[in-house]
Amino acid sequence: MFSEVSIVSLVLAAIAAAVLILDRVMTKAAPPAEKTWLTDYQYAHRGLHNEQYPENSLPAFANAVKHGFAIELDVHRTRDGVIVVFHDPNLKRMTGVDGRIKDYTFAELRKLRLKGTQYKIPTLRETLLLIKGQVPLLIEIKRKGFAGDLERELYRMMEEYGGKYAVQSFSPFSVRWFKKNAPDVYRGQLSCNFSLCKDNFPAGMDCVVRFFLSKLLLVVQRLGVNFICRPNFISYECQKVDSRLIRRLRRSGAPIFAWTVRTREEYERARQYTDSIIFENFTPKKRPVLQEQNKVG
């Protein structure tokens, strides 16, 4: 007969096995069936920006094209439905105006300037007309909550564009929208260590909401939302790409991107565990495949 201790041990072992299996199922990705262009490129974070060319500006994008780098950029939707290229939900850091970008019309945003320069917040359409398919785009969808008009309009515009592009988001609902409605578009799940996010919760947030939101962030951190959207690739913070989870997903065939790589030291470390990088503040060497493509061009 089993002793009480052995029964408890068996139950605990069964629970542990079930949790492990569930984790494998929930974090499973959907890697591309064949090698793609995704990992042939390195991605300039918000364009190849510097003191002269602000992030997510047309000259920063032109600079990336000039140097042969793919471009990572961010999109929001204005109050009147225009898709603009901008990172923060608030305008203050880049324009000095304290306000949420979603509360402004495009005409109102057009009056603002980026970091005291002459450059304006560009629309996605202006960006596409500038790039003209010369380098691929990695578009981060800045979304809180469920997917909808932004994803739908973005897909419509990009299908008209015709150049190489992929999408990514921290929101699994945005990534799932593309899985369901545009499965031919490469989609990536963004994630990182959210342990410090709870410190940024609003002071008056209900304690129950705070509890569940913190647990949801932990699930996203562990990529437990992959079962919702089955991403083709994973973009993870560069300091954590050596984690057991990321190494397992890479072994399964999922391309891994490291963000944001800001030094050569970070680059040398990240390249051991990843297939491509999203970088800024330094210029990595272009990959041989790109150099050959440039010669052919």
Coordinates of C-alpha atoms in Angstrom, one line a residue:
M1 CA 0.0 0.0 0.0
F2 CA 1.0 3.6 -0.6
S3 CA 1.9 5.7 2.3
E4 CA 0.4 9.1 2.8
V5 CA 3.8 10.7 2.0
S6 CA 4.1 8.7 -1.3
I7 CA 0.6 9.7 -2.4
V8 CA 1.3 13.3 -1.8
S9 CA 4.6 13.0 -3.7
L10 CA 2.8 11.4 -6.6
V11 CA 0.2 14.1 -6.7
L12 CA 2.8 16.8 -6.6
A13 CA 4.7 15.1 -9.4
A14 CA 1.6 14.8 -11.5
I15 CA 0.8 18.5 -11.0
A16 CA 4.4 19.4 -11.9
A17 CA 4.2 17.3 -15.1
A18 CA 0.9 18.9 -16.0
V19 CA 2.2 22.4 -15.5
L20 CA 5.3 21.6 -17.6
I21 CA 3.1 20.2 -20.4
L22 CA 0.7 23.1 -20.2
D23 CA 3.7 25.5 -20.4
R24 CA 5.0 23.8 -23.5
V25 CA 1.6 24.0 -25.1
M26 CA 0.9 27.6 -24.2
T27 CA 4.3 28.9 -25.2
K28 CA 4.5 27.0 -28.5
A29 CA 5.2 29.3 -31.5
A30 CA 4.5 28.7 -35.2
P31 CA 7.8 29.1 -37.0
P32 CA 7.9 29.7 -40.7
A33 CA 8.0 26.4 -42.6
E34 CA 10.9 27.6 -44.7
K35 CA 13.8 30.0 -44.2
T36 CA 12.6 33.6 -44.7
W37 CA 14.1 37.0 -45.3
L38 CA 13.2 37.9 -41.7
T39 CA 16.6 36.9 -40.3
D40 CA 18.7 38.1 -43.2
Y41 CA 18.5 41.6 -41.9
Q42 CA 19.3 43.6 -38.8
Y43 CA 16.8 46.3 -37.8
A44 CA 17.5 49.9 -37.0
H45 CA 15.3 50.7 -33.9
R46 CA 13.0 53.6 -34.9
G47 CA 15.2 54.2 -37.9
L48 CA 18.9 54.9 -37.9
H49 CA 18.5 58.0 -35.6
N50 CA 21.0 60.2 -34.1
E51 CA 21.3 63.8 -32.7
Q52 CA 20.5 65.2 -36.1
Y53 CA 17.8 62.8 -37.1
P54 CA 15.2 62.1 -34.3
E55 CA 13.8 58.6 -33.8
N56 CA 10.8 57.6 -36.0
S57 CA 11.4 60.5 -38.4
L58 CA 11.7 60.5 -42.1
P59 CA 15.4 61.4 -42.2
A60 CA 16.1 58.6 -39.7
F61 CA 14.4 56.1 -42.0
A62 CA 16.3 57.5 -45.0
N63 CA 19.5 57.1 -43.1
A64 CA 18.7 53.4 -42.4
V65 CA 18.0 52.9 -46.1
K66 CA 21.2 54.6 -47.1
H67 CA 23.2 52.2 -44.9
G68 CA 21.2 49.1 -45.9
F69 CA 19.5 48.3 -42.7
A70 CA 15.9 47.1 -42.3
I71 CA 13.7 49.4 -40.2
E72 CA 11.8 48.8 -37.0
L73 CA 9.1 51.5 -36.4
D74 CA 6.0 52.0 -34.2
V75 CA 2.4 52.9 -35.2
H76 CA -0.4 54.6 -33.4
R77 CA -3.8 55.8 -34.6
T78 CA -4.9 59.4 -34.2
R79 CA -8.3 60.5 -33.0
D80 CA -9.4 61.0 -36.6
G81 CA -8.1 57.6 -37.7
V82 CA -4.7 58.5 -39.3
I83 CA -1.9 56.0 -38.7
V84 CA 1.2 57.8 -37.6
V85 CA 4.7 56.6 -36.8
F86 CA 5.5 57.4 -33.2
H87 CA 6.6 55.3 -30.2
D88 CA 5.3 56.7 -26.9
P89 CA 1.6 56.9 -26.0
N90 CA 2.4 60.4 -24.7
L91 CA 3.8 63.2 -26.8
K92 CA 5.9 64.9 -24.1
R93 CA 9.3 63.2 -24.5
M94 CA 9.6 63.8 -28.2
T95 CA 7.6 67.0 -28.7
G96 CA 7.4 68.7 -25.3
V97 CA 3.6 68.6 -25.4
D98 CA 2.0 66.7 -22.5
G99 CA -0.9 64.8 -24.1
R100 CA -1.9 61.4 -25.4
I101 CA -1.4 60.9 -29.1
K102 CA -4.7 59.1 -29.5
D103 CA -6.5 62.3 -28.3
Y104 CA -5.1 64.5 -31.1
T105 CA -6.2 64.8 -34.7
F106 CA -3.6 64.5 -37.4
A107 CA -3.9 68.2 -38.1
E108 CA -3.1 69.0 -34.5
L109 CA -0.1 66.7 -34.5
R110 CA 1.2 68.2 -37.7
K111 CA 1.9 71.4 -35.8
L112 CA 4.4 69.7 -33.5
R113 CA 8.1 69.1 -34.0
L114 CA 10.4 66.3 -33.0
K115 CA 13.0 67.1 -30.4
G116 CA 13.2 70.7 -31.3
T117 CA 14.1 70.0 -35.0
Q118 CA 12.3 70.9 -38.1
Y119 CA 10.9 67.4 -38.5
K120 CA 7.3 66.4 -38.0
I121 CA 5.6 63.2 -36.8
P122 CA 5.3 61.3 -40.1
T123 CA 2.3 59.3 -41.2
L124 CA 2.8 55.7 -42.1
R125 CA 1.8 56.5 -45.7
E126 CA 4.6 59.1 -45.9
T127 CA 7.0 56.6 -44.6
L128 CA 6.1 54.0 -47.1
L129 CA 6.4 56.5 -50.0
L130 CA 9.9 57.3 -48.7
I131 CA 11.1 53.7 -48.3
K132 CA 9.5 52.3 -51.4
G133 CA 10.4 48.7 -50.6
Q134 CA 14.1 49.3 -50.5
V135 CA 14.5 47.6 -47.1
P136 CA 12.1 45.5 -45.1
L137 CA 9.9 47.0 -42.3
L138 CA 9.3 45.6 -38.8
I139 CA 6.1 47.3 -37.6
E140 CA 5.3 47.4 -33.9
I141 CA 1.6 47.9 -33.3
K142 CA 1.1 50.1 -30.2
R143 CA -2.1 48.7 -28.8
K144 CA -3.7 48.3 -25.4
G145 CA -6.7 46.1 -25.3
F146 CA -8.4 44.3 -28.1
A147 CA -7.5 44.6 -31.8
G148 CA -9.7 46.4 -34.3
D149 CA -9.4 49.5 -36.6
L150 CA -5.7 50.0 -36.3
E151 CA -4.8 46.5 -37.4
R152 CA -7.4 46.5 -40.1
E153 CA -6.3 49.8 -41.6
L154 CA -2.6 48.8 -41.2
Y155 CA -3.1 45.6 -43.2
R156 CA -5.0 47.4 -45.9
M157 CA -2.2 49.9 -46.4
M158 CA 0.6 47.4 -46.3
E159 CA -1.1 45.2 -48.9
E160 CA -1.2 48.2 -51.2
Y161 CA 2.4 48.9 -50.4
G162 CA 3.8 45.6 -51.7
G163 CA 7.2 45.7 -50.0
K164 CA 8.5 43.2 -47.4
Y165 CA 7.2 43.7 -43.9
A166 CA 6.4 41.9 -40.7
V167 CA 4.3 43.0 -37.6
Q168 CA 4.9 42.6 -33.9
S169 CA 3.3 43.7 -30.7
F170 CA 3.2 43.3 -27.0
S171 CA -0.5 42.8 -27.4
P172 CA -1.3 39.1 -28.2
F173 CA -4.7 40.4 -29.5
S174 CA -3.0 42.4 -32.2
V175 CA -0.8 39.5 -33.1
R176 CA -3.8 37.1 -33.1
W177 CA -5.7 39.5 -35.5
F178 CA -3.0 38.9 -38.1
K179 CA -3.0 35.1 -37.4
K180 CA -6.8 35.1 -38.1
N181 CA -7.2 37.7 -40.8
A182 CA -3.8 37.8 -42.6
P183 CA -1.9 34.5 -41.8
D184 CA 0.5 35.1 -44.7
V185 CA 2.0 38.1 -42.9
Y186 CA 4.8 37.3 -40.6
R187 CA 3.8 38.1 -37.0
G188 CA 5.9 38.3 -33.8
Q189 CA 5.2 38.4 -30.1
L190 CA 7.1 41.1 -28.2
S191 CA 8.0 40.4 -24.5
C192 CA 10.4 41.2 -21.7
N193 CA 10.8 41.1 -18.0
F194 CA 7.7 42.9 -16.7
S195 CA 8.7 42.7 -13.0
L196 CA 9.1 46.4 -12.7
C197 CA 5.9 47.3 -14.5
K198 CA 3.9 47.1 -11.3
D199 CA 5.8 50.1 -10.0
N200 CA 4.3 52.1 -12.9
F201 CA 0.6 51.2 -12.2
P202 CA -1.6 54.2 -11.4
A203 CA -1.7 55.1 -7.7
G204 CA -5.5 54.8 -7.5
M205 CA -5.8 51.4 -9.3
D206 CA -8.1 49.0 -7.7
C207 CA -6.2 46.3 -5.8
V208 CA -8.0 43.5 -7.5
V209 CA -7.3 45.0 -10.9
R210 CA -3.7 45.5 -9.9
F211 CA -3.4 41.9 -8.9
F212 CA -4.8 40.4 -12.1
L213 CA -2.9 42.8 -14.3
S214 CA 0.4 41.9 -12.6
K215 CA -0.4 38.2 -13.2
L216 CA -1.3 38.8 -16.8
L217 CA 2.0 40.6 -17.3
L218 CA 3.8 37.5 -15.9
V219 CA 2.0 35.3 -18.4
V220 CA 3.0 37.6 -21.3
Q221 CA 6.6 37.6 -19.9
R222 CA 6.6 33.8 -20.0
L223 CA 5.1 33.9 -23.5
G224 CA 2.1 32.0 -22.2
V225 CA 0.0 34.0 -24.6
N226 CA 1.5 32.2 -27.6
F227 CA -1.3 29.8 -27.7
I228 CA -3.6 32.7 -28.5
C229 CA -1.7 34.1 -31.5
R230 CA 0.9 31.5 -32.4
P231 CA 3.6 33.9 -33.4
N232 CA 6.1 33.2 -36.3
F233 CA 8.9 34.8 -34.4
I234 CA 9.7 36.1 -30.9
S235 CA 11.2 39.6 -30.0
Y236 CA 12.6 39.5 -26.5
E237 CA 14.7 42.0 -24.5
C238 CA 18.4 41.4 -25.2
Q239 CA 19.3 40.9 -21.5
K240 CA 17.1 37.8 -21.2
V241 CA 17.6 36.0 -24.5
D242 CA 19.8 33.4 -22.9
S243 CA 16.8 32.2 -20.7
R244 CA 15.8 28.6 -20.9
L245 CA 12.4 29.5 -22.5
I246 CA 14.0 31.5 -25.3
R247 CA 16.6 28.8 -26.0
R248 CA 13.9 26.2 -26.2
L249 CA 11.8 28.2 -28.6
R250 CA 14.8 28.8 -30.8
R251 CA 15.6 25.1 -30.9
S252 CA 12.0 24.5 -32.0
G253 CA 12.7 26.7 -35.1
A254 CA 11.2 30.0 -34.0
P255 CA 13.4 33.0 -35.1
I256 CA 14.5 35.0 -32.0
F257 CA 15.0 38.8 -32.2
A258 CA 16.9 40.7 -29.5
W259 CA 15.8 44.2 -28.6
T260 CA 17.1 46.8 -28.0
V261 CA 20.8 46.2 -28.5
R262 CA 22.7 49.4 -27.8
T263 CA 26.4 48.5 -27.6
R264 CA 28.8 46.2 -29.4
E265 CA 29.2 44.2 -26.1
E266 CA 25.4 43.6 -26.0
Y267 CA 25.6 42.7 -29.7
E268 CA 28.3 40.1 -29.3
R269 CA 26.4 38.5 -26.4
A270 CA 23.0 38.6 -28.0
R271 CA 24.1 37.0 -31.3
Q272 CA 24.9 33.8 -29.5
Y273 CA 21.3 33.2 -28.6
T274 CA 19.3 35.0 -31.4
D275 CA 18.8 35.2 -35.1
S276 CA 18.6 38.9 -35.6
I277 CA 18.8 42.2 -33.6
I278 CA 17.0 45.4 -33.2
F279 CA 19.6 48.0 -32.5
E280 CA 20.4 51.7 -31.8
N281 CA 23.3 54.0 -30.7
F282 CA 25.8 52.0 -32.7
T283 CA 26.1 50.5 -36.2
P284 CA 26.6 46.8 -36.5
K285 CA 28.4 45.2 -39.5
K286 CA 26.0 44.4 -42.3
R287 CA 25.6 40.7 -42.8
P288 CA 27.3 38.9 -45.7
V289 CA 23.9 38.1 -47.4
L290 CA 23.1 41.8 -47.5
Q291 CA 26.5 42.8 -48.8
E292 CA 26.0 40.3 -51.7
Q293 CA 22.5 41.6 -52.4
N294 CA 23.8 45.2 -52.5
K295 CA 26.5 44.2 -55.0
V296 CA 23.9 42.5 -57.2
G297 CA 21.7 45.6 -56.9

